[in-house]
Coordinates of C-alpha atoms in Angstrom, one line a residue:
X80 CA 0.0 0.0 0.0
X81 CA 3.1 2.2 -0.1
X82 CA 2.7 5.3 -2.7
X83 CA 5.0 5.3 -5.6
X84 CA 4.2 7.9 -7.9
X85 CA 1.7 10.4 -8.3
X86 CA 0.4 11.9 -11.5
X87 CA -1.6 15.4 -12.3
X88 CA -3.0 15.4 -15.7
X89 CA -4.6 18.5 -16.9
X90 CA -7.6 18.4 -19.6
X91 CA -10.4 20.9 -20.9
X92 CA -13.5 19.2 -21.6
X93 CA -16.2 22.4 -23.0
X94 CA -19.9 22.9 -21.3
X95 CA -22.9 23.5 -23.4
X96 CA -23.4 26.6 -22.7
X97 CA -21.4 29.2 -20.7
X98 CA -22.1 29.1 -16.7
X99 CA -22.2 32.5 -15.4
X100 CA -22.7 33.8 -11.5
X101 CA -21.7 36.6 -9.8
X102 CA -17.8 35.9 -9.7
X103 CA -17.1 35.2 -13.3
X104 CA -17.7 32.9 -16.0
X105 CA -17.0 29.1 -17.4
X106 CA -16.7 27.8 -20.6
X107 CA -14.8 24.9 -20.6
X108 CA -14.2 22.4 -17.9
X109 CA -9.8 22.7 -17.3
X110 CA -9.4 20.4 -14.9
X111 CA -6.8 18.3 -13.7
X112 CA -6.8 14.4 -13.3
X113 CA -4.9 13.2 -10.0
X114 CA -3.8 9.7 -10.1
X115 CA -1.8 8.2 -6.8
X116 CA 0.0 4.7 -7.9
X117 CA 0.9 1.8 -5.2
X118 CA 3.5 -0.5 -5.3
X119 CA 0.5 -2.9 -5.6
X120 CA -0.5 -2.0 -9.0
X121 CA -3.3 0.2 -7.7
X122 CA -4.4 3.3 -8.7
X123 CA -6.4 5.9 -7.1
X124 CA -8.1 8.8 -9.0
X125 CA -9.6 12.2 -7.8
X126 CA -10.3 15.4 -9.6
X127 CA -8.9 19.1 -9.2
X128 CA -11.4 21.7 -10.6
X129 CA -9.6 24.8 -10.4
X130 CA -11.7 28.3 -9.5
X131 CA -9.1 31.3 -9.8
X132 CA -11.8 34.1 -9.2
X133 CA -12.5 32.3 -5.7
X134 CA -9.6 30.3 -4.0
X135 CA -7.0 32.0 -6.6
X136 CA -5.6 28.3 -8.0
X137 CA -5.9 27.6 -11.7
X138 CA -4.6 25.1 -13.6
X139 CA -1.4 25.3 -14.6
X140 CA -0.7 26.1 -10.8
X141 CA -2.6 22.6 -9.5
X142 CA -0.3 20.6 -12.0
X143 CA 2.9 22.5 -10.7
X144 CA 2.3 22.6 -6.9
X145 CA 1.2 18.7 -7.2
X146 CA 4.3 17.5 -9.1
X147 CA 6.6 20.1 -7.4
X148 CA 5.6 19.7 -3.9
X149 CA 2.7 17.8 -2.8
X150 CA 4.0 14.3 -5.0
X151 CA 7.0 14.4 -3.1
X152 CA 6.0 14.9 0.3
X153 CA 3.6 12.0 -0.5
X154 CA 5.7 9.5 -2.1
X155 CA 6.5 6.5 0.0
X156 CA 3.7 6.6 2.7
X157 CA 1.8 4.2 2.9
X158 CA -2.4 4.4 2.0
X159 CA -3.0 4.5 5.3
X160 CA -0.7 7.4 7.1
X161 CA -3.6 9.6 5.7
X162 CA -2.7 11.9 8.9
X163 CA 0.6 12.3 7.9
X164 CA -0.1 13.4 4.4
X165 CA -3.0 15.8 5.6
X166 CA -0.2 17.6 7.7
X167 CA 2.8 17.6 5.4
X168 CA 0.1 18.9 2.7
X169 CA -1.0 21.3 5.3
X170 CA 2.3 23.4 5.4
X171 CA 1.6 24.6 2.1
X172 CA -0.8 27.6 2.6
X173 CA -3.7 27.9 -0.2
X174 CA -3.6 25.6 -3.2
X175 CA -7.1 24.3 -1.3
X176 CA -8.1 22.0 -5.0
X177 CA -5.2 20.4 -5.1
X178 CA -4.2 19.6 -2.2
X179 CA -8.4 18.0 -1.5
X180 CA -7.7 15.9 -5.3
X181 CA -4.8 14.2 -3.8
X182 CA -6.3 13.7 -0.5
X183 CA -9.1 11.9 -2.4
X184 CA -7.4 9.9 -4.5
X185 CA -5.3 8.4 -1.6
X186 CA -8.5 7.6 -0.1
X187 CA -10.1 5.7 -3.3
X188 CA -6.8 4.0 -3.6
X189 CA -7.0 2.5 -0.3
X190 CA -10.7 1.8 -1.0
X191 CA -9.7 -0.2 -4.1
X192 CA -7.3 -1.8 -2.4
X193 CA -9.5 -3.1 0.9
X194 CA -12.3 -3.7 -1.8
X195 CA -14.7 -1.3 0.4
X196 CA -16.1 1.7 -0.7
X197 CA -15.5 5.5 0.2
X198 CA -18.7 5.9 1.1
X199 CA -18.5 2.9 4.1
X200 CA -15.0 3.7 4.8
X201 CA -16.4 7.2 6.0
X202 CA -19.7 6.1 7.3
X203 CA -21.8 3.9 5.2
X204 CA -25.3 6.0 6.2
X205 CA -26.9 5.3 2.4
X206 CA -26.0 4.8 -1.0
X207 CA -27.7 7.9 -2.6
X208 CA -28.6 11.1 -2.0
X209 CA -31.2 13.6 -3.4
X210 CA -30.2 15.9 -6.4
X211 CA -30.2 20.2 -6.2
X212 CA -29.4 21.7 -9.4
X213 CA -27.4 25.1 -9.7
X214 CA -29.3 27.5 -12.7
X215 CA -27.1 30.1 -13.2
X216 CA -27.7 33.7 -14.9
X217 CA -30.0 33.7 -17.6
X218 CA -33.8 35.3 -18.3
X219 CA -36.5 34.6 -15.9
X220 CA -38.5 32.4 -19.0
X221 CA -35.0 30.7 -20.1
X222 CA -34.4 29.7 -16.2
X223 CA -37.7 28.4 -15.6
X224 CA -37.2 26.0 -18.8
X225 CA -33.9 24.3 -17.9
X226 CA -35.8 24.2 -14.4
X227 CA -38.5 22.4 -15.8
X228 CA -36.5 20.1 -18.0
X229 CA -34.4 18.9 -14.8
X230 CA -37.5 18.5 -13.5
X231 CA -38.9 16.2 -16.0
X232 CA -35.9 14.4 -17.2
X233 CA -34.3 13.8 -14.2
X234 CA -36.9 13.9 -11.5
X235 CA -35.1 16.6 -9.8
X236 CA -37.3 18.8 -7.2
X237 CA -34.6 21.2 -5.4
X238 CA -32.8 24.2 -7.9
X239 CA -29.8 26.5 -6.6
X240 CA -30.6 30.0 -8.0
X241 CA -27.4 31.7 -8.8
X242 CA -28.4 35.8 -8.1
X243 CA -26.0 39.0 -7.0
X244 CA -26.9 41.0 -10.2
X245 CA -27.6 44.7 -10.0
X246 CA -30.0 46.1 -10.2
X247 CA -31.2 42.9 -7.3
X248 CA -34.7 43.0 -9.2
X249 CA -32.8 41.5 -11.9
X250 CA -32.8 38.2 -9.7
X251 CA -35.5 38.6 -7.7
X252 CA -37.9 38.6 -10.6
X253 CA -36.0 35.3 -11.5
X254 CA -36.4 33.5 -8.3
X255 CA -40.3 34.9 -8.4
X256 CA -40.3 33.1 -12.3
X257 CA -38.9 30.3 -10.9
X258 CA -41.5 29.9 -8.2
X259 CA -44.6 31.1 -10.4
X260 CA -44.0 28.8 -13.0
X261 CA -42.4 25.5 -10.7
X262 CA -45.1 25.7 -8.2
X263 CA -44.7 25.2 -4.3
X264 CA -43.6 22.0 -3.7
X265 CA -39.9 22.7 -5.3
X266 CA -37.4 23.7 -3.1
X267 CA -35.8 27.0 -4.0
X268 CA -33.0 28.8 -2.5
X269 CA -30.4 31.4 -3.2
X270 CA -26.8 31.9 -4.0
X271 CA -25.2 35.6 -4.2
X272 CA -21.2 34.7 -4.9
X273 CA -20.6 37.3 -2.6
X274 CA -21.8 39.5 -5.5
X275 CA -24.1 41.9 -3.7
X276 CA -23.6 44.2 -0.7
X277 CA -25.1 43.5 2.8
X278 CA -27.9 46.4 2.1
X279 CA -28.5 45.1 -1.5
X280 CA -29.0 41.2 0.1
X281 CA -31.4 42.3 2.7
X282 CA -33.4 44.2 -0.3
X283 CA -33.2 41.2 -1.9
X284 CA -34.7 38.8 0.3
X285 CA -37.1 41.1 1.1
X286 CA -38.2 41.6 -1.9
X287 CA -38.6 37.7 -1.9
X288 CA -39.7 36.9 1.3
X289 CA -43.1 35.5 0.1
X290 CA -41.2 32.9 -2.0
X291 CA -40.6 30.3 0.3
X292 CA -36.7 30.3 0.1
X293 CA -34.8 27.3 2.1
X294 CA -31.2 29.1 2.4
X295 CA -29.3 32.3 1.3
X296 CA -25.6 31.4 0.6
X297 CA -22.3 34.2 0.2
X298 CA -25.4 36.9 -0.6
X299 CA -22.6 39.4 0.2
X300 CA -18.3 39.0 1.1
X301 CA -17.4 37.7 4.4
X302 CA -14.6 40.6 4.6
X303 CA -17.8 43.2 4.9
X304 CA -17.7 42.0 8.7
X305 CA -19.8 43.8 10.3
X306 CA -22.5 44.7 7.4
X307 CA -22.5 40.5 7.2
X308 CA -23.7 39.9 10.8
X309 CA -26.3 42.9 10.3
X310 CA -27.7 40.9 7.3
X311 CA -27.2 37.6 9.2
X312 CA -29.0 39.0 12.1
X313 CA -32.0 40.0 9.9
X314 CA -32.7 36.8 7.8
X315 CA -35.4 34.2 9.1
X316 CA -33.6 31.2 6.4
X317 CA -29.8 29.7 7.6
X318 CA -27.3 32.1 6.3
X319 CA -24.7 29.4 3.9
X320 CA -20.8 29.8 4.1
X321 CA -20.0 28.3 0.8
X322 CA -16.3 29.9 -0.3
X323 CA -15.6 31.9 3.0
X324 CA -15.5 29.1 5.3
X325 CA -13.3 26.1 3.4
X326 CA -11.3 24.9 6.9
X327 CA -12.9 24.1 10.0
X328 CA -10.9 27.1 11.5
X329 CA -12.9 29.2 9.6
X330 CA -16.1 27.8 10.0
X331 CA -15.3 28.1 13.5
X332 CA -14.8 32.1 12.4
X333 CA -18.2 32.4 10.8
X334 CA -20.6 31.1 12.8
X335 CA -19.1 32.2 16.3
X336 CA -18.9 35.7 14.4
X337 CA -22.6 35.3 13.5
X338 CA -21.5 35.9 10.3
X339 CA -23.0 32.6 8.7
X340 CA -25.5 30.0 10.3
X341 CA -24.9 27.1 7.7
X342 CA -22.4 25.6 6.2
X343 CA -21.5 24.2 2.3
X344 CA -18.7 21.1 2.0
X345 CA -17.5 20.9 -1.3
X346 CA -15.3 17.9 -1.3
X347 CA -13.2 18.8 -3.9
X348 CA -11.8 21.6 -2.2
X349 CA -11.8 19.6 1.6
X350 CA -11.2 16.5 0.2
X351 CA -12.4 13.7 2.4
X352 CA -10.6 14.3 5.2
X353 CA -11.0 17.8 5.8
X354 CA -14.9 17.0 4.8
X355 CA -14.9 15.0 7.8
X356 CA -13.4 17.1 10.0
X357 CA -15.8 19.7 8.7
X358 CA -18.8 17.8 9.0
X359 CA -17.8 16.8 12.7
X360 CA -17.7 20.3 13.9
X361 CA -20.7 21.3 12.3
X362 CA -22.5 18.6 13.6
X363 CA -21.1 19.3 17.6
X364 CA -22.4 22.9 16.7
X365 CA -25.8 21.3 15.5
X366 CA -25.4 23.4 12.1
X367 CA -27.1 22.5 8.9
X368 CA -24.7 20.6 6.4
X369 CA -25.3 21.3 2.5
X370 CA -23.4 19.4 -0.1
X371 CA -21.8 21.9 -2.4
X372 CA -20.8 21.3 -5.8
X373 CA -17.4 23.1 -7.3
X374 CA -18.9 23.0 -10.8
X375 CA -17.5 19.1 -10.9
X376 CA -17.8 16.5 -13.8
X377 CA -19.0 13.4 -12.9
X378 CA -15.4 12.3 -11.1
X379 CA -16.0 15.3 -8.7
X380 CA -19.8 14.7 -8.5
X381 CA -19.1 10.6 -7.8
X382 CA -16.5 12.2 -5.0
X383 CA -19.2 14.6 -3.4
X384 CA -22.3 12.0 -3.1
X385 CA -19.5 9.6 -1.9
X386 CA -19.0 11.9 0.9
X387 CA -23.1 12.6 1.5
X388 CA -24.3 9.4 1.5
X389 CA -21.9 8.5 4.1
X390 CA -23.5 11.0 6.9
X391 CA -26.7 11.1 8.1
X392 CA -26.5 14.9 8.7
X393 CA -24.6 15.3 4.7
X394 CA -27.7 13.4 3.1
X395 CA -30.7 15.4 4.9
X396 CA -30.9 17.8 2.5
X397 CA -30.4 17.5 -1.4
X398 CA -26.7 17.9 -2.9
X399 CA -25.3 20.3 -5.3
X400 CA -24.6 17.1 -7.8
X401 CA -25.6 17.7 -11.0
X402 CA -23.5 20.3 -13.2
X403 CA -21.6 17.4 -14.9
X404 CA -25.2 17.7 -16.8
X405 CA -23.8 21.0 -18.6
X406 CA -20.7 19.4 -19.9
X407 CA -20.4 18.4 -23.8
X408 CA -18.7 15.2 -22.7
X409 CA -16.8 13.8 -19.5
X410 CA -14.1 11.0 -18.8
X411 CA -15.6 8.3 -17.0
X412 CA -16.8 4.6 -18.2
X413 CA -19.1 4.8 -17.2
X414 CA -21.8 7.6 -16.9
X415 CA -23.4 8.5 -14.1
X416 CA -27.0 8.9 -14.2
X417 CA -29.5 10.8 -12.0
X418 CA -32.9 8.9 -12.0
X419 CA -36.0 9.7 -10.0
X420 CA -34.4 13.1 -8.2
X421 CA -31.5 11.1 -6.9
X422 CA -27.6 10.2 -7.3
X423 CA -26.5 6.7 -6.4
X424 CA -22.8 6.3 -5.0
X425 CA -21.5 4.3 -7.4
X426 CA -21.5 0.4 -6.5
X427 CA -17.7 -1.1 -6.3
X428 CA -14.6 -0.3 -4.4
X429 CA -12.9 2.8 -4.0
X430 CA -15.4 5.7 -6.0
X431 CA -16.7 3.1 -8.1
X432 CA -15.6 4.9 -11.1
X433 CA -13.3 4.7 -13.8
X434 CA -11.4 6.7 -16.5
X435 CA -11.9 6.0 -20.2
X436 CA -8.4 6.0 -21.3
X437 CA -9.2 7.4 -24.6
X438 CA -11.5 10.1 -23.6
X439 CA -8.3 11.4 -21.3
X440 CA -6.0 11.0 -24.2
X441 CA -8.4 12.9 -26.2
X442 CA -9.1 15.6 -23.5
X443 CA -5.4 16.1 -22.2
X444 CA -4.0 19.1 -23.1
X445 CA -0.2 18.7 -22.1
X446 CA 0.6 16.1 -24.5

């Protein structure tokens, strides 16, 4: 179980249609593949999906610090010092993707190679978890459309609204689309990309108050402290820290601030075992747990309901776990496939996924 190598190969894969929010736009999925080898022939995989306009990392920067720094401080533990890697990854500050991708495919390999899954090495609660999907900026008809073809193709009953426009009427007349033309029974809530001010948010969700919102998430920047806890103070749904809260130290920030009251994991920024030591603290603090979604293909997405189904806190509410739907193609064997509202964990050992070597070959883009 000893590591021997690790590899970090970076590919674009292009969505659909562009993805824009509040901090910037996406056209193409450049992401980086992280493979960790054993000297038993095993190999673990995990994917890096840089965001530069939030945690400052892009891609050429995951491939360097991996093979420069992280590889190194890796190779020769064994599957199983996952302590020791989490603290000699640890002294590098930032690089938050990267360092989560390797984290995870450590884990998958030692999953592959005790024939268990990620999901029961964690915590084995279920095997699937309930689907949210993110609609970001477009017109209030154009919106309600893609929300009701998730709806009938995929069963899906939850949609993250991506808003921090200005004027705010631009989004609130969304959300109010989104709820006139859905009905009541589909769980709507909000996500600002810290694009608005705290002022602006509290106009905002007043102006929607009548909509039945579950959550508000980043509505305005964590650095506005104190106009944060005003808007906090004010707001009758759970307050999300999505980007500003990554480590459990600053989760710990936010909510004893009163500057959040719920928390987002994204495992591809926590990887598994920051996740847990996220999800740990949150639950002591009896906060509410949502499943966030980094804009992953289906690699990330099979990562993230690994780590949901595992908790019973992680899989109460639905997960961020669907954006692999806006790529034009992806790199697993296997598809994954959201049926009925929900996202099983893959069955087999490790993720339960694997990479088409051909797709990668065709995808890579450092060859």
């Amino acid at each position: 179980m000893k590591i021997v190598a690790v590899e970090a190969i970076p590919y674009a894969i292009a969505y659909r249609k562009p993805l824009r929010f509040a901090s910037g736009e996406i056209y193409a999925a450049t992401h980086v593949l992280v493979r960790v080898r054993t000297d038993d022939g095993v190999v673990g995989i995990a994917d890096a999906p840089p965001r530069p306009f939030t945690y400052g990392e892009t891609q050429r920067g995951v491939v360097a610090v991996i093979e420069d720094i992280f590889a190194p401080a890796v190779t020769g533990l064994t599957l199983l010092d996952r302590e020791v890697v989490h603290g000699r990854l640890s002294r590098t500050v930032g690089n938050p993707v990267a360092r989560a991708a390797l984290d995870m495919a450590i884990w998958d390999a030692l999953g592959r190679t005790l024939d268990t899954s990620v999901t029961e090495m964690l915590g084995g609660w279920t095997d699937r978890m309930r689907v949210s999907h993110m609609l970001g900026f477009d017109t209030p008809a154009a919106m309600v459309d893609e929300a009701r073809r998730m709806r009938a193709e995929y069963g899906i009953e939850t949609f993250k609204v991506k808003v921090g426009r200005r004027p705010v009427s631009l989004d609130t007349a969304v959300v109010r689309a989104l709820r006139e033309g859905l009905g009541d029974d589909v769980e709507l809530y909000v996500d600002g990309n810290r694009g608005w001010t705290a002022s602006e948010s509290a106009r905002a969700m007043a102006e929607m108050a009548d909509l039945d919102l579950s959550l508000a998430e980043e509505l305005c920047p964590a650095d506005d402290v104190l106009g944060r806890r005003w808007l906090v103070s004010q707001l009758s749904v759970p307050f999300v820290a999505d980007e500003s809260a990554v480590t459990p130290a600053e989760v710990t920030r936010e909510i004893l601030g009163g500057s959040a009251t719920a928390v987002s994991i994204k495992t591809s920024r926590s990887g598994f075992t920051g996740g847990r030591r996220t999800h740990h603290l949150c639950e002591g603090l009896g906060l509410e747990v949502v499943m966030g979604n980094q804009i992953d293909g289906q690699l990330g997405s099979a990562a993230t309901v690994a780590f949901g189904a595992a908790f019973e806190s992680t899989s109460r509410r639905a997960g961020e776990l669907s954006n692999f739907l806006d790529m034009s193609d992806d790199l697993l064997t296997d598809p994954l496939a959201i049926t009925g509202g929900e996202l099983q964990v893959p069955p087999g050992p490790g993720l339960g996924v694997q990479i088409d070597e051909d797709k990668l070959a065709h995808y890579r883009t450092d060859t």
